[in-house]
Short mmCIF file of N, CA and C in Angstrom, two decimals:
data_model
loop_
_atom_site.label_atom_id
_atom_site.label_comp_id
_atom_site.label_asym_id
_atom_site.label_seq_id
_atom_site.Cartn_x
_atom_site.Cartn_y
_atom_site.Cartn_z
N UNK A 22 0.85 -1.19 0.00
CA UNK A 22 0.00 0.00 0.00
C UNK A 22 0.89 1.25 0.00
N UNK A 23 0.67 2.27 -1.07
CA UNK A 23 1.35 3.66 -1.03
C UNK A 23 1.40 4.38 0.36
N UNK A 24 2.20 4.91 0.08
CA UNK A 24 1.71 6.26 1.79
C UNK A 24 0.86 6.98 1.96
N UNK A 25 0.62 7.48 0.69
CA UNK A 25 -0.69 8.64 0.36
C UNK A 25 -1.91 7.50 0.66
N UNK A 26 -1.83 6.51 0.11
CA UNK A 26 -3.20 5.52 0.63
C UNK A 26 -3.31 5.13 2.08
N UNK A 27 -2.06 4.78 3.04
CA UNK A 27 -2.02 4.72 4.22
C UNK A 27 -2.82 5.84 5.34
N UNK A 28 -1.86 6.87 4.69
CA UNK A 28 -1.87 8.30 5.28
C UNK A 28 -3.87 8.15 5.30
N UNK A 29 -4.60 8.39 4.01
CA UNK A 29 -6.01 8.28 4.13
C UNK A 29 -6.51 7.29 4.76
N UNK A 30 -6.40 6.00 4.45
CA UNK A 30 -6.62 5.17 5.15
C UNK A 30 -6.93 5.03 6.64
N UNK A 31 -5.47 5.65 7.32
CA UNK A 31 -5.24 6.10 8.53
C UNK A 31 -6.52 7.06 9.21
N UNK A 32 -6.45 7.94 8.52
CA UNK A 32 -7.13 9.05 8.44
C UNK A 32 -8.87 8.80 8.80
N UNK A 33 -9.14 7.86 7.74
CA UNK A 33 -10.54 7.55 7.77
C UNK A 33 -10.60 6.81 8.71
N UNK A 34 -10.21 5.65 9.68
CA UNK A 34 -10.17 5.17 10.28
C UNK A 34 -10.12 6.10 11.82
N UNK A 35 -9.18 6.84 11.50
CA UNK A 35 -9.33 7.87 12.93
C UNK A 35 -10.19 8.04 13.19
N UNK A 36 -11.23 9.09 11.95
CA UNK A 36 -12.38 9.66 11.99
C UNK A 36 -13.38 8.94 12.44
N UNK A 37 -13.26 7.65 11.52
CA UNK A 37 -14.60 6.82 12.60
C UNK A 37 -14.36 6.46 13.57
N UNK A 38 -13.43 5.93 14.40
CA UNK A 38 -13.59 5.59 16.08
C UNK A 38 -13.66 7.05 16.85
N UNK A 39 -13.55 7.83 16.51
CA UNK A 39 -13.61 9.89 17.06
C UNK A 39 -15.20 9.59 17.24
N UNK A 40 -15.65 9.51 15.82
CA UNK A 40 -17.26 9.57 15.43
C UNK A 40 -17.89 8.34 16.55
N UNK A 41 -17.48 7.29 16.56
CA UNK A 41 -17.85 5.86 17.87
C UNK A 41 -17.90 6.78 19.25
N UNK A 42 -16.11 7.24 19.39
CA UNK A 42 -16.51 7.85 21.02
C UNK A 42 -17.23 8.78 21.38
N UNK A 43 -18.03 9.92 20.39
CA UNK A 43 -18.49 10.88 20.50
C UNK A 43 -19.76 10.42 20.56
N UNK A 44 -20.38 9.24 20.08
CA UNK A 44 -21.77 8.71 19.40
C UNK A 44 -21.43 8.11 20.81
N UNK A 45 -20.68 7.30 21.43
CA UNK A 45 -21.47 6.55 22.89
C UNK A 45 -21.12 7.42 23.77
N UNK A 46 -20.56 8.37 23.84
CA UNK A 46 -21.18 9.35 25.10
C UNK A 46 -22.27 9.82 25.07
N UNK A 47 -23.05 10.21 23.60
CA UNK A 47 -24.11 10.85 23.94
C UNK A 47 -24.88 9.81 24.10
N UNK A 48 -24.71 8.78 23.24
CA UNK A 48 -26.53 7.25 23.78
C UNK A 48 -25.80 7.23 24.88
N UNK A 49 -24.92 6.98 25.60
CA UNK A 49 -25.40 6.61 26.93
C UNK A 49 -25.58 7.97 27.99
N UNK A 50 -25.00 8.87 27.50
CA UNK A 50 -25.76 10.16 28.27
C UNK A 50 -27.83 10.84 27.89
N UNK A 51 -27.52 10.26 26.27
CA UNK A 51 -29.18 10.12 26.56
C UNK A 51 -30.31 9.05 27.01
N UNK A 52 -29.67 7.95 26.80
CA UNK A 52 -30.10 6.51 26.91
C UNK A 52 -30.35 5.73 28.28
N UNK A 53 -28.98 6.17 28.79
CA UNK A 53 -28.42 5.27 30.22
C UNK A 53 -28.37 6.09 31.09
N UNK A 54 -29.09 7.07 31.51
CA UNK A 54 -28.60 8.44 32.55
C UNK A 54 -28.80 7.88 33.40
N UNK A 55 -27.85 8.13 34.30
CA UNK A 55 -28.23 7.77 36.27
C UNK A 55 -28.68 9.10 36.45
N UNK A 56 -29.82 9.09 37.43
CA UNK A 56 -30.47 10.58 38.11
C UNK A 56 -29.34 10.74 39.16
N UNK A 57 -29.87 11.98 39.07
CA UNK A 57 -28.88 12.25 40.77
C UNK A 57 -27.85 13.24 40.65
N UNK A 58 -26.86 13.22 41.74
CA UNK A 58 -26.02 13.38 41.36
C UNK A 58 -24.88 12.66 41.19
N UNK A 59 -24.49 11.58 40.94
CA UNK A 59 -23.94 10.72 40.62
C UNK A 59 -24.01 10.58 39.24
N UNK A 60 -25.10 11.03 38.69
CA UNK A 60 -25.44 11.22 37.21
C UNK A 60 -24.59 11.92 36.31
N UNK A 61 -24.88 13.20 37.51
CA UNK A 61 -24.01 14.63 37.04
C UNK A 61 -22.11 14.42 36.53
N UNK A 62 -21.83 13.31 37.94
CA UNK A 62 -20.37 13.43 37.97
C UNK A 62 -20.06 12.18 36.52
N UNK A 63 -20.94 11.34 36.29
CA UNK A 63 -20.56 10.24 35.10
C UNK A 63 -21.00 10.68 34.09
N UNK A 64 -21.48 11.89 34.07
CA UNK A 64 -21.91 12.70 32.47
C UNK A 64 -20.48 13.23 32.55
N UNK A 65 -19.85 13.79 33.54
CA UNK A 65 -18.97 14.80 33.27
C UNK A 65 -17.13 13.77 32.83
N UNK A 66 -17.80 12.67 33.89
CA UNK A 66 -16.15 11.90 33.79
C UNK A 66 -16.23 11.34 32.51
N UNK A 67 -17.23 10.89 31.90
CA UNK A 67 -17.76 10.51 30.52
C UNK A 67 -17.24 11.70 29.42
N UNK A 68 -17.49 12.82 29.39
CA UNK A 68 -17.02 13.66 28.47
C UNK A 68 -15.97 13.99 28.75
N UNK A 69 -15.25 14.05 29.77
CA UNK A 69 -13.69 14.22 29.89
C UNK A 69 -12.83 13.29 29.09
N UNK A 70 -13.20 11.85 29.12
CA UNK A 70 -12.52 11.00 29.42
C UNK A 70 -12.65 10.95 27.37
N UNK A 71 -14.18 11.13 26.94
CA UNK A 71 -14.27 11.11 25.46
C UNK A 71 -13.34 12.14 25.43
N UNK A 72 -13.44 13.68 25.15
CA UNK A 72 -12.76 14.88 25.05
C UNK A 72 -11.06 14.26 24.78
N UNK A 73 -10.63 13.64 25.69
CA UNK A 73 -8.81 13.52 26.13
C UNK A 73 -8.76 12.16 25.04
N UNK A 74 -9.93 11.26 24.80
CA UNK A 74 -9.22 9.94 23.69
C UNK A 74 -9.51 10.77 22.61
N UNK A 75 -10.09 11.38 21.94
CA UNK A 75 -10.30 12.07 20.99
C UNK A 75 -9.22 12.96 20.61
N UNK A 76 -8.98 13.85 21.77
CA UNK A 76 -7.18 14.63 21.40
C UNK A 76 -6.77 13.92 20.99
N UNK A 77 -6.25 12.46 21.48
CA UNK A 77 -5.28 11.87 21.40
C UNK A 77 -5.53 10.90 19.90
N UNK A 78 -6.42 10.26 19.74
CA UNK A 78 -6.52 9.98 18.22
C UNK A 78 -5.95 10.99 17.15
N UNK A 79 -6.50 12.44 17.36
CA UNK A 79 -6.30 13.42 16.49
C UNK A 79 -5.12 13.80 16.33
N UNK A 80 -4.22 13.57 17.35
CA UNK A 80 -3.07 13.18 17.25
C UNK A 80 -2.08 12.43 16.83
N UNK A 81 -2.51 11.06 17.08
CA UNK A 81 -2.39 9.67 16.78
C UNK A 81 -2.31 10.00 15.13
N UNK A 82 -3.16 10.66 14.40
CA UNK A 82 -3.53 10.69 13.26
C UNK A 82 -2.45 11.34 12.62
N UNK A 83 -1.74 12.06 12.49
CA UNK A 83 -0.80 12.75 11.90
C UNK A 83 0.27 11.63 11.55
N UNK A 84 0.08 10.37 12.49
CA UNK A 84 1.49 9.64 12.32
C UNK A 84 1.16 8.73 11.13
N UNK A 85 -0.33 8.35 10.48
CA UNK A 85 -0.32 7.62 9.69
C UNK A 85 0.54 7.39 8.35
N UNK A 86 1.27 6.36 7.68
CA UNK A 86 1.80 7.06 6.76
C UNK A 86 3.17 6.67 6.61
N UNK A 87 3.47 7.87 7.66
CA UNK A 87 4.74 8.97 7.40
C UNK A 87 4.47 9.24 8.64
N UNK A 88 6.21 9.64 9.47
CA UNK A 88 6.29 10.12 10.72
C UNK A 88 6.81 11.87 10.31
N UNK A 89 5.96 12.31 10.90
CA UNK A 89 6.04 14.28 10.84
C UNK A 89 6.91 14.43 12.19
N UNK A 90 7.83 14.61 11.99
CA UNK A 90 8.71 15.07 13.55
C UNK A 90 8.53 16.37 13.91
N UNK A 91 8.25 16.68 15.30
CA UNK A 91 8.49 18.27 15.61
C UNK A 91 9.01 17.86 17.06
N UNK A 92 9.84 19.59 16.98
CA UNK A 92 10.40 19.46 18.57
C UNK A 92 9.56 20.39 19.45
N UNK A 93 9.10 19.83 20.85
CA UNK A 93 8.70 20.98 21.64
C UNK A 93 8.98 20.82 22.95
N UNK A 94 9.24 21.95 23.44
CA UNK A 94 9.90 22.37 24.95
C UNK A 94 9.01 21.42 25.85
N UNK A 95 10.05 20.59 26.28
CA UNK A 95 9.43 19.85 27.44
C UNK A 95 8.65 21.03 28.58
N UNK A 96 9.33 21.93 28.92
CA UNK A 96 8.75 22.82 30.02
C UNK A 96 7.06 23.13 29.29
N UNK A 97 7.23 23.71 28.28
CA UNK A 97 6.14 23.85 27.33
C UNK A 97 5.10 22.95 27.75
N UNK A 98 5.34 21.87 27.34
CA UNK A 98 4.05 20.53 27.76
C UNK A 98 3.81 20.85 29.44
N UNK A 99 4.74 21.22 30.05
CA UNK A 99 4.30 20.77 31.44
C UNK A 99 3.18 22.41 32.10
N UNK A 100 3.68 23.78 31.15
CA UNK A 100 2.76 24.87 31.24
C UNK A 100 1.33 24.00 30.78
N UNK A 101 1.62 23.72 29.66
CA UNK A 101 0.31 23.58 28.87
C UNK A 101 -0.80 22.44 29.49
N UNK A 102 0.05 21.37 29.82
CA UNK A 102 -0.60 20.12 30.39
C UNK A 102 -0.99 20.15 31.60
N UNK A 103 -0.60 21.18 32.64
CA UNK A 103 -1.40 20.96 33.84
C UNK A 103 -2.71 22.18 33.46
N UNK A 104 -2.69 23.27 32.65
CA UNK A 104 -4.13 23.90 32.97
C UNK A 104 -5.07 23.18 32.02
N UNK A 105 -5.08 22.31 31.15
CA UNK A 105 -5.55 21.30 30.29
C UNK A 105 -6.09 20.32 31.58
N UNK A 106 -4.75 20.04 31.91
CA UNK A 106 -5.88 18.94 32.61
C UNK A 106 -6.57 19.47 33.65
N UNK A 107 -6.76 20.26 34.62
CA UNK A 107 -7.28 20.95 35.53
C UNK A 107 -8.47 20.94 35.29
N UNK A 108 -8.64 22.15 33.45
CA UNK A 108 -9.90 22.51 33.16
C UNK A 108 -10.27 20.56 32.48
N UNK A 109 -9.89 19.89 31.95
CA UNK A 109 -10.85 18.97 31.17
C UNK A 109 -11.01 17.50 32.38
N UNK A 110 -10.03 17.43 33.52
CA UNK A 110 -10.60 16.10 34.12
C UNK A 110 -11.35 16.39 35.59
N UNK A 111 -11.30 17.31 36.08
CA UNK A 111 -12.40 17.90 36.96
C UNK A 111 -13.91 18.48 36.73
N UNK A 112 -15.08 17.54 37.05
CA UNK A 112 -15.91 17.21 36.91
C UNK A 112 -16.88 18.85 36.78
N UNK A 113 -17.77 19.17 36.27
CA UNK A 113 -18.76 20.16 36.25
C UNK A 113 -19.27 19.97 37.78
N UNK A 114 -19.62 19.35 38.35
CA UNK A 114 -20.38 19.50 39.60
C UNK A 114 -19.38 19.96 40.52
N UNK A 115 -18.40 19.52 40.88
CA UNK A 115 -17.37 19.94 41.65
C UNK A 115 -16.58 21.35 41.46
N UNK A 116 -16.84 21.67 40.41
CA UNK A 116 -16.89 23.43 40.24
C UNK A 116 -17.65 23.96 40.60
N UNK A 117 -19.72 23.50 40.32
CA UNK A 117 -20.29 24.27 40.63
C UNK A 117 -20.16 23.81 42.03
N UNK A 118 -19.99 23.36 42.87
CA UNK A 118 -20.12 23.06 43.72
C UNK A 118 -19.12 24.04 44.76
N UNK A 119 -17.84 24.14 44.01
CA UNK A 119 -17.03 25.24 44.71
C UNK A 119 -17.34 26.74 44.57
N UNK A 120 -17.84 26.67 43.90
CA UNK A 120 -18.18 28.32 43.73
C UNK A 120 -19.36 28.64 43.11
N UNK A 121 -20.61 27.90 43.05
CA UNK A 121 -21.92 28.15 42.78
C UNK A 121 -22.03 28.76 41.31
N UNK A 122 -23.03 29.45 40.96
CA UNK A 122 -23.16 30.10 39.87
C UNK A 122 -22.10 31.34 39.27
N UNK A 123 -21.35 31.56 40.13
CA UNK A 123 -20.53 32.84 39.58
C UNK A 123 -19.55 32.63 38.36
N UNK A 124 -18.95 33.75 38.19
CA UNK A 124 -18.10 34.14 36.54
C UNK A 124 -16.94 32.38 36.28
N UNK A 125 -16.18 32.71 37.28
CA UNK A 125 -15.03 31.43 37.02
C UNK A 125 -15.60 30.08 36.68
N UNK A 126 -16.10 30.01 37.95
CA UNK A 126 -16.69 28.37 38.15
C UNK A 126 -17.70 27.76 37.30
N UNK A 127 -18.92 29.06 36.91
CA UNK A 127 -19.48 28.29 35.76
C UNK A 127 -19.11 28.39 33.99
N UNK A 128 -17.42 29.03 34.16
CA UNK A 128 -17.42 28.76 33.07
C UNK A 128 -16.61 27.69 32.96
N UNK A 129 -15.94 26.91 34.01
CA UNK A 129 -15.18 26.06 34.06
C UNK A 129 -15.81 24.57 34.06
N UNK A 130 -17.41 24.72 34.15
CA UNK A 130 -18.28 23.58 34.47
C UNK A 130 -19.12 23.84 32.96
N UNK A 131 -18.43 24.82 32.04
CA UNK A 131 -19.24 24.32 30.91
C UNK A 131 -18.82 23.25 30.07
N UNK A 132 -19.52 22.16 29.72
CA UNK A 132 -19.43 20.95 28.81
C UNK A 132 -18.54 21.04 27.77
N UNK A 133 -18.41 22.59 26.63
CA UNK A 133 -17.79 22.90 25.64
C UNK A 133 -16.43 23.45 26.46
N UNK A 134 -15.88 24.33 27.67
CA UNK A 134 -15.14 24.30 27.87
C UNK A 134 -14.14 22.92 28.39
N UNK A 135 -14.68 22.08 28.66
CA UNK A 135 -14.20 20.52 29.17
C UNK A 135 -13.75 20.13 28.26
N UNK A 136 -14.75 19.81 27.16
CA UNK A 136 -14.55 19.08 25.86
C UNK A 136 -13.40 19.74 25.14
N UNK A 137 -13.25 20.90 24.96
CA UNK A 137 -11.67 21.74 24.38
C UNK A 137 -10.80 21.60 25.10
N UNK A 138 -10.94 21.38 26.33
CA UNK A 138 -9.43 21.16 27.45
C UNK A 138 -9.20 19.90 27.29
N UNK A 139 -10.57 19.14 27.13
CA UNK A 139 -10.08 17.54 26.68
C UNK A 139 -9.17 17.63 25.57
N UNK A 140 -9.70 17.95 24.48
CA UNK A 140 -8.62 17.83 23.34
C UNK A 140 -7.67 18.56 23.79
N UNK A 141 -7.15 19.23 23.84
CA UNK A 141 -6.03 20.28 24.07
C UNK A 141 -4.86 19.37 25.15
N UNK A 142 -5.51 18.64 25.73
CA UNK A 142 -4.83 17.56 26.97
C UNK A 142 -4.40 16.29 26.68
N UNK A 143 -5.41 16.12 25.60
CA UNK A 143 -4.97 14.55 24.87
C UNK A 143 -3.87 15.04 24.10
N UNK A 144 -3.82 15.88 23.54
CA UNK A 144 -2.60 16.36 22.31
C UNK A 144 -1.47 16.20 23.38
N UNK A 145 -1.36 16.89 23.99
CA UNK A 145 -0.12 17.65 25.10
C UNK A 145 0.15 16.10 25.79
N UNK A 146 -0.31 15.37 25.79
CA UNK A 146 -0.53 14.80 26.18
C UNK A 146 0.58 13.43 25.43
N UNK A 147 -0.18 13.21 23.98
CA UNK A 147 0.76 12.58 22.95
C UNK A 147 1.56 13.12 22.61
N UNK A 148 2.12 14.13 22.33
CA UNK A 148 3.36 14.87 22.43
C UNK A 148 4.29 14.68 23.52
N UNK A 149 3.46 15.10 24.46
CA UNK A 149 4.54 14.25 25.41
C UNK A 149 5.43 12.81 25.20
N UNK A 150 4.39 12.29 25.12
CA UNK A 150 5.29 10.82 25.05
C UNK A 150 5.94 10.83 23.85
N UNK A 151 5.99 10.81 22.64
CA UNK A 151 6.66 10.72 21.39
C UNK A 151 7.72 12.14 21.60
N UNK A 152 7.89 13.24 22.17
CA UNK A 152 8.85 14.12 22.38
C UNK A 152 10.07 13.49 23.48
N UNK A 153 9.32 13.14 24.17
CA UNK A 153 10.31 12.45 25.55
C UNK A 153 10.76 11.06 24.60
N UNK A 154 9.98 10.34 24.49
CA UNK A 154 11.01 9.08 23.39
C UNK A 154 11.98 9.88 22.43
N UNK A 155 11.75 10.69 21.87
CA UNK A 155 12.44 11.07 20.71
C UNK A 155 13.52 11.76 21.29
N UNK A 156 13.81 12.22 22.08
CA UNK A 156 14.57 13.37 23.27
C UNK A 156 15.92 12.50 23.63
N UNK A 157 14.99 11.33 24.19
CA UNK A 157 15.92 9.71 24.50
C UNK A 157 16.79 9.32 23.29
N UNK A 158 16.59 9.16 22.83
CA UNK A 158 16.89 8.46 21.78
C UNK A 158 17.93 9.46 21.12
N UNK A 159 17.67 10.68 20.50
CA UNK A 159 18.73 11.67 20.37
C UNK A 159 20.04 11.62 21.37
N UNK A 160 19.76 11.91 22.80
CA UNK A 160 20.85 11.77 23.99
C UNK A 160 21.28 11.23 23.56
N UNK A 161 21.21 9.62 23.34
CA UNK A 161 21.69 8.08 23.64
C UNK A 161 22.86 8.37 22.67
N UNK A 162 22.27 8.98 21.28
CA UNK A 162 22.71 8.90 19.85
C UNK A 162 24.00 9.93 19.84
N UNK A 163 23.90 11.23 20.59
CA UNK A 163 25.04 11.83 21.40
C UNK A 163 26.22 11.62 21.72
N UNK A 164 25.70 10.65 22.51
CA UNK A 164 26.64 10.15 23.68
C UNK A 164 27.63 8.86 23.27
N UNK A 165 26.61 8.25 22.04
CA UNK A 165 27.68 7.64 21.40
C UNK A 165 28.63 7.48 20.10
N UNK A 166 28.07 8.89 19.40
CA UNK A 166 28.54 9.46 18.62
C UNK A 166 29.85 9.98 18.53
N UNK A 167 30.23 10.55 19.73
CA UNK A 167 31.84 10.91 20.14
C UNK A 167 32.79 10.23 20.23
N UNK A 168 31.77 8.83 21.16
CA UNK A 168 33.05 7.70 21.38
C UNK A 168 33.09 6.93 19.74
N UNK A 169 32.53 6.36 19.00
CA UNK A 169 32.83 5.97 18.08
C UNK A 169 33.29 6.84 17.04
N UNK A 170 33.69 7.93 17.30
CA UNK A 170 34.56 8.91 16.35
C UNK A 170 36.14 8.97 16.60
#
């Protein structure tokens, strides 16, 4: 199989398991709801948890193919990856819950803000790991570059 056919291939395949995790959060958030609040917190750990595999496919996806290398500042991931995860794996109820209806908290308990910190967290996320392997592997390549010269 060509690369350009992989690369799509890849591609289409992403798209539909994205399209799967997005399609069973909502049947089972419309389908399977627990009342309560217990409801509240498995709607919310439910869209976090879709939000962050979804980054991470969308991610995943670039490698089909062909590997696209980029370098980025480890410190970088670690700015980016803790307010990512803050805002996308802490639940809507437990915001409103800390600070009721006001400016911060309910915008931090909105569904669309979760769901963008999800992605934004899954990325930072796969970057991480393929930057830190790749980081390794450079060192190693370093270090033994001198002595066999």
């Amino acid at each position: 199989m060509k690369k350009k056919n992989q690369y799509t291939a890849g591609q289409a395949l992403t798209g539909f398991i994205i399209f799967i995790l997005i399609y069973t959060y909502f049947y089972t958030n419309i389908f399977h709801n627990v009342p309560g609040r217990g409801g509240e917190w498995t709607q919310s750990l439910a869209l976090s948890m879709t939000a962050i595999l979804t980054g991470m496919l969308m991610e995943l996806s670039r490698f089909w193919g062909w590997v696209i290398e980029f370098k980025t500042d480890s410190d970088l991931l670690i700015f980016q990856g803790i307010p990512a995860a803050i805002l996308s794996l802490i639940p809507a109820p437990l915001w409103l819950q800390a600070g009721g209806d006001t400016f911060p908290f309910v915008f931090f308990a909105n569904p669309v803000v979760t769901g963008m910190a999800g992605v934004w967290f899954g990325m930072v996320l796969f970057r991480g790991m393929f930057n830190n392997k790749k980081v390794k592997e450079e060192e190693e390549g370093k270090k033994k570059a001198p002595r066999e010269a």
